[in-house]
CSV table of C-alpha atoms in Angstrom, one decimal:
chain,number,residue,atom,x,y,z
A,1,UNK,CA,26.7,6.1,2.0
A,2,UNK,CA,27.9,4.3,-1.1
A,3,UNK,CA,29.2,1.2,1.0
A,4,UNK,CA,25.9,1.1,2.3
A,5,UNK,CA,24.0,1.0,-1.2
A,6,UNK,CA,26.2,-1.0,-2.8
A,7,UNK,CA,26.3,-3.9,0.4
A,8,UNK,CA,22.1,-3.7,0.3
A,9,UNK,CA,22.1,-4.3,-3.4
A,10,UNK,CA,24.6,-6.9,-3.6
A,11,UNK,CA,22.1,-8.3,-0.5
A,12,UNK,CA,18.9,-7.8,-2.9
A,13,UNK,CA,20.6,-10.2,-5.6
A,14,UNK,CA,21.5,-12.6,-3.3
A,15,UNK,CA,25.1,-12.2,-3.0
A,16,UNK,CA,25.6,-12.5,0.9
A,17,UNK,CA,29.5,-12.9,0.7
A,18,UNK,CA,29.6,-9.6,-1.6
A,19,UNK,CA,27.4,-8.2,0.4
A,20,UNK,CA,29.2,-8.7,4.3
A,21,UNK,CA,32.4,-6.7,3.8
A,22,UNK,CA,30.5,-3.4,2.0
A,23,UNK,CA,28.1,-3.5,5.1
A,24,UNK,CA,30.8,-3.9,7.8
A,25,UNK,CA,32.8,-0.9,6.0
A,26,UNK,CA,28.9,1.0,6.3
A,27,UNK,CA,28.9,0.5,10.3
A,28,UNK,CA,32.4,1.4,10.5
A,29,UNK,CA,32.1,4.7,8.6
A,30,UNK,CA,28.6,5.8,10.3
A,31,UNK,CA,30.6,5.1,13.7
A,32,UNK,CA,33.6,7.1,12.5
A,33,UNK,CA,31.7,10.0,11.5
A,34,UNK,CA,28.7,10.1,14.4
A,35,UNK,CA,30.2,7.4,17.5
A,36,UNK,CA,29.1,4.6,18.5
A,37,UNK,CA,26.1,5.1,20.0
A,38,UNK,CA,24.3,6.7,17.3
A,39,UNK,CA,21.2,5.2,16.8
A,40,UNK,CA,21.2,5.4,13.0
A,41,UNK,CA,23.8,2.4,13.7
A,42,UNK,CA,20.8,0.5,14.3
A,43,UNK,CA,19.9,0.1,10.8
A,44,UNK,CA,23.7,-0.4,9.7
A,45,UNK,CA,23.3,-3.5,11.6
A,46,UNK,CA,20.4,-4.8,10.8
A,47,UNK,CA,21.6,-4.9,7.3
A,48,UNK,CA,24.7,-6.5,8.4
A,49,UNK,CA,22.6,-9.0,10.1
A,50,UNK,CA,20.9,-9.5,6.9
A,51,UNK,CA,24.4,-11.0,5.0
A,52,UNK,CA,25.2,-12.7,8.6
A,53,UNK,CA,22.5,-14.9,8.7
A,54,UNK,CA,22.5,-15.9,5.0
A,55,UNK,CA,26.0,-17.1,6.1
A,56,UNK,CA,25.3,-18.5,9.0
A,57,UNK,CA,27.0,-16.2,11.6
A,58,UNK,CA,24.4,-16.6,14.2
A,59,UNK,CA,26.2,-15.6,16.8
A,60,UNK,CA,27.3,-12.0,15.5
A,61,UNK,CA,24.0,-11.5,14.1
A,62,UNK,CA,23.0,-12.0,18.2
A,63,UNK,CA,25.3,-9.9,19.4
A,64,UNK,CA,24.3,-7.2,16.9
A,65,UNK,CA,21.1,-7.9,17.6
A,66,UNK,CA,21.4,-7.1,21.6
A,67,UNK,CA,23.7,-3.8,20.6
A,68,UNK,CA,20.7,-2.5,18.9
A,69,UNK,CA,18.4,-2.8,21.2
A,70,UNK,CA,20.6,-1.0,23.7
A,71,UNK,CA,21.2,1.7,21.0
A,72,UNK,CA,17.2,2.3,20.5
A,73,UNK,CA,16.6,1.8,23.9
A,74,UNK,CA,19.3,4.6,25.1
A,75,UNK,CA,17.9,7.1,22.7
A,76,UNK,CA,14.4,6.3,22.3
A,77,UNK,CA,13.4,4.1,25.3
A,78,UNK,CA,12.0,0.8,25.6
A,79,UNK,CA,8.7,1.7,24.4
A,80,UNK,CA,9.1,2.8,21.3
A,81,UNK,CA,7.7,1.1,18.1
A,82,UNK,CA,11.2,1.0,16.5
A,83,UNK,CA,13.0,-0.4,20.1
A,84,UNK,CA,9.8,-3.1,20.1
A,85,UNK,CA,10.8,-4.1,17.1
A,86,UNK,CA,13.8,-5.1,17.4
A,87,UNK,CA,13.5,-6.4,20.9
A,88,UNK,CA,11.3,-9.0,19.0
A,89,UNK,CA,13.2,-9.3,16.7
A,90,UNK,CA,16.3,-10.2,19.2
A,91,UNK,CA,13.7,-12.6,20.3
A,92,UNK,CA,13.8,-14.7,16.6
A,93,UNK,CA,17.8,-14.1,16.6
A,94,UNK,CA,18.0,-15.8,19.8
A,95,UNK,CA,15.7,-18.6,19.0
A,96,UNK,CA,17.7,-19.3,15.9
A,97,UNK,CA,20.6,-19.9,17.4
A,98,UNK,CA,19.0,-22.7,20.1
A,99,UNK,CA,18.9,-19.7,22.6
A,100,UNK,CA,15.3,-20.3,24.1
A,101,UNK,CA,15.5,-19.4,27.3
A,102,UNK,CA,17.0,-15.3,26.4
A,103,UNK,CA,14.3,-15.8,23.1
A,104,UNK,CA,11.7,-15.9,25.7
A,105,UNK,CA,13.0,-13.1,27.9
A,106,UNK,CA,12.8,-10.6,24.3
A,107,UNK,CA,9.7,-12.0,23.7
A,108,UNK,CA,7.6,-11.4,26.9
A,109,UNK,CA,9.7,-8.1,27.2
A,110,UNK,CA,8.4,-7.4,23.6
A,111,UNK,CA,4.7,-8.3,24.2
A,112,UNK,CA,4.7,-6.1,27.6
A,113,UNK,CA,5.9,-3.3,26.0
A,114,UNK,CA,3.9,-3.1,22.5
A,115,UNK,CA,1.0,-4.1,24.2
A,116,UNK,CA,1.3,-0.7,26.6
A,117,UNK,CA,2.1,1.2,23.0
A,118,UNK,CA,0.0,0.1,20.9
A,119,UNK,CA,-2.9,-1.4,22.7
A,120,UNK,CA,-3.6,-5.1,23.5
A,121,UNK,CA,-5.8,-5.4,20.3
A,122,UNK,CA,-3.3,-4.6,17.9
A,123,UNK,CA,-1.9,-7.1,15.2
A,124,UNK,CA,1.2,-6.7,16.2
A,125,UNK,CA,0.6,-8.2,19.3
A,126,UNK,CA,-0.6,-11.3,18.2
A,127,UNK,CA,2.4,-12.0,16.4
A,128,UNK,CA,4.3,-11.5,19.4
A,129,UNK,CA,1.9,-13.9,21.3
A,130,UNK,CA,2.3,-16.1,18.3
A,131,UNK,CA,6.0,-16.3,19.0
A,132,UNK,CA,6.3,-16.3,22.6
A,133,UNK,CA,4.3,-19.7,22.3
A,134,UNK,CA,6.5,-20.8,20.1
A,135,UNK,CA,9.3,-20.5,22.5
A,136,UNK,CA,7.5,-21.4,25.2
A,137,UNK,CA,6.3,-24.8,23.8
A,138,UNK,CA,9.6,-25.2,23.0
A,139,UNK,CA,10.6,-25.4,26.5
A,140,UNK,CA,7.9,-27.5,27.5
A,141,UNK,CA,5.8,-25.0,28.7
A,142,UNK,CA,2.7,-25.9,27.0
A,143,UNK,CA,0.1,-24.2,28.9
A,144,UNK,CA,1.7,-21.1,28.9
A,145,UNK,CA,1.9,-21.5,25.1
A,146,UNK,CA,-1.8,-22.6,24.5
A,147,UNK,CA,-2.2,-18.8,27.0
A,148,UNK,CA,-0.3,-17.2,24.2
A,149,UNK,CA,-1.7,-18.7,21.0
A,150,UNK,CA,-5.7,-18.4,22.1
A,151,UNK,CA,-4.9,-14.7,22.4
A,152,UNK,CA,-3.0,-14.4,19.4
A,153,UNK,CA,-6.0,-16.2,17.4
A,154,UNK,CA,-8.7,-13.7,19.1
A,155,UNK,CA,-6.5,-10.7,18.1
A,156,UNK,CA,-6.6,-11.5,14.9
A,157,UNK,CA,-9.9,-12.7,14.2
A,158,UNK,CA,-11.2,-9.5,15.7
A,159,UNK,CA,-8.4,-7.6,13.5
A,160,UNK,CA,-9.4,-10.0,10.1
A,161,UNK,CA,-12.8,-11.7,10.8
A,162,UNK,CA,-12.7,-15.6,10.5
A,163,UNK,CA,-10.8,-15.8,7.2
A,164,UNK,CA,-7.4,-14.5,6.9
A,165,UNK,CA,-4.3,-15.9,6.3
A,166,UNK,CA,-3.0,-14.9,10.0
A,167,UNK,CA,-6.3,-16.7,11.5
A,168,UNK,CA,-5.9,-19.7,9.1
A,169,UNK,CA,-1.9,-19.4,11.0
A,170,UNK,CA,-3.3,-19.5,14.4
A,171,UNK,CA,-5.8,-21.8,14.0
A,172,UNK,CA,-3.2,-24.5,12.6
A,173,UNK,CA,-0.7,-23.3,15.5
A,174,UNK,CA,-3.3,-23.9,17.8
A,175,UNK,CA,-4.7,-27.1,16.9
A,176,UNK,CA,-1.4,-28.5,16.9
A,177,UNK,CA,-0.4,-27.6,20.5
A,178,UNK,CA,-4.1,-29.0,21.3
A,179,UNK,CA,-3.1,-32.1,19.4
A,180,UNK,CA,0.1,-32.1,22.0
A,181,UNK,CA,-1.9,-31.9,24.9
A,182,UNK,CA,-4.0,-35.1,24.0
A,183,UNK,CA,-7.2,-32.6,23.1
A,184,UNK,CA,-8.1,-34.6,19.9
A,185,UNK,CA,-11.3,-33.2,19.8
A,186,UNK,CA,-11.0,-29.6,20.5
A,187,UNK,CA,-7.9,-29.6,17.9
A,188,UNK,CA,-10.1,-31.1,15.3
A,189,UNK,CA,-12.7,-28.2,14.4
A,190,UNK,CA,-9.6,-25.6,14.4
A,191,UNK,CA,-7.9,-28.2,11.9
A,192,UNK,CA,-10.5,-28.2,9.7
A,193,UNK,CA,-10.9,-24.2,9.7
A,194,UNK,CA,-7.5,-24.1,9.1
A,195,UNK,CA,-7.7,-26.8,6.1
A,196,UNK,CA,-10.5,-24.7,4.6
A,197,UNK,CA,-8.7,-21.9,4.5
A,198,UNK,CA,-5.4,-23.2,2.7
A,199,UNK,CA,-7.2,-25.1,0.4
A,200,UNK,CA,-9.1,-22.4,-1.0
A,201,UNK,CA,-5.9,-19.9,-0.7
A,202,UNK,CA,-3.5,-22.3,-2.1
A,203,UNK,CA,-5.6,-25.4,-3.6
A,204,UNK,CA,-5.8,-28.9,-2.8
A,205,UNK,CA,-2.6,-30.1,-4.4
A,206,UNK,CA,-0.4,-27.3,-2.4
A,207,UNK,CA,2.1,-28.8,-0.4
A,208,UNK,CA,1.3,-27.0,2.8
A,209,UNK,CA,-2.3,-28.2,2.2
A,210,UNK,CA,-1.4,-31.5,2.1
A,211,UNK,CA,0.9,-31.9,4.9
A,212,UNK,CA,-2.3,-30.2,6.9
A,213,UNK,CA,-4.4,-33.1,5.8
A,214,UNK,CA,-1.9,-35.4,6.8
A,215,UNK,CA,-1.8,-34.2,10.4
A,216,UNK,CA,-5.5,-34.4,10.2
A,217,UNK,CA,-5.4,-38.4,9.5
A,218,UNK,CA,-3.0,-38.4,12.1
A,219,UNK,CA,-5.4,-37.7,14.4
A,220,UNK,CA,-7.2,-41.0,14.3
A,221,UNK,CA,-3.8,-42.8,14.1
């Protein structure tokens, strides 16, 4: 509908504030006309969440977040690409707002059920791997995250080969959980993969780059 359009543009240029009341008066129509559990309220939502974040409503963006997963799951079931998702996606929303215990819950709920859609090999997977570690070293857990990240890395080096942005991404993620641990020396060849990568992608002046090198001396220190 129009209030739709007009709240995504006004998203596109930025305009968050503009952009919140058009998308609420999107949701509400779309419930008026179909009830409210439609699915198609799924994307309504997410485009709300879009202007809630920018404004820093985490906690409605949460809540909306767990209402459409229920909504996907109701109509399409939990193991459907769309319901993944945005059961992953729940999984950031709750991890931005400090949340990392129910984070970790949409995570591993994610990972189980793309892995049984689309295969334990795919892509995909690995970036749910990638950010169940995160949580997961979060909370201490950093076993369980090094579990999560040496799977994520194979995934995509057998997706990629050995240079690829994504393996450059879990080969820094990696080393510095190894780094954690106290495994100077196993960190150290997946650092300098890593380095190699970023300065030929970005160059030698970026500002990732050098904060990589940086963690590098601090190896030693």
């Amino acid at each position: 509908g129009l209030f739709s359009l007009a709240g995504r543009a006004a998203l596109a240029r930025g305009d968050a504030g503009g952009a919140e009341p058009l998308l609420r008066a999107a949701l509400a129509q779309r419930e008026r006309a179909h009830g409210a559990r439609d699915a198609r309220l799924a994307h309504d939502l997410a485009y709300l969440n879009g202007a809630l974040l920018a404004l820093g409503h985490d906690a409605e963006a949460v809540e909306n977040g767990r209402r459409t997963v229920d909504l996907l799951e109701a109509a399409y079931g939990p193991r459907h690409r769309l319901t993944i998702l945005h059961t992953n996606n729940l999984g950031a929303l709750l991890r931005r707002a400090g949340d990392m215990g129910g984070a970790e819950a949409a995570f591993a709920r994610a990972l189980e059920h793309a892995e049984a859609t689309v295969g334990a090999g795919a892509p995909y997977v690995a970036t749910v791997n990638s950010n169940l570690a995160d949580v997961k070293a979060a909370r201490g857990d950093l076993a369980g995250a090094r579990a999560h990240l040496e799977r994520a890395l194979a995934i995509d080096e057998a997706a990629y080969g050995p240079r690829h942005n994504s393996v450059a991404r879990d080969l820094h993620k990696l080393a510095r959980l190894l780094a954690r641990l106290g495994e100077r020396e196993a960190a150290r060849p997946l650092f300098a993969r890593a380095l190699a990568h970023f300065e030929a992608a970005r160059g030698a002046d970026d500002a990732h780059t050098r904060a990589l090198r940086a963690e590098i001396a601090a190896l030693d220190g």
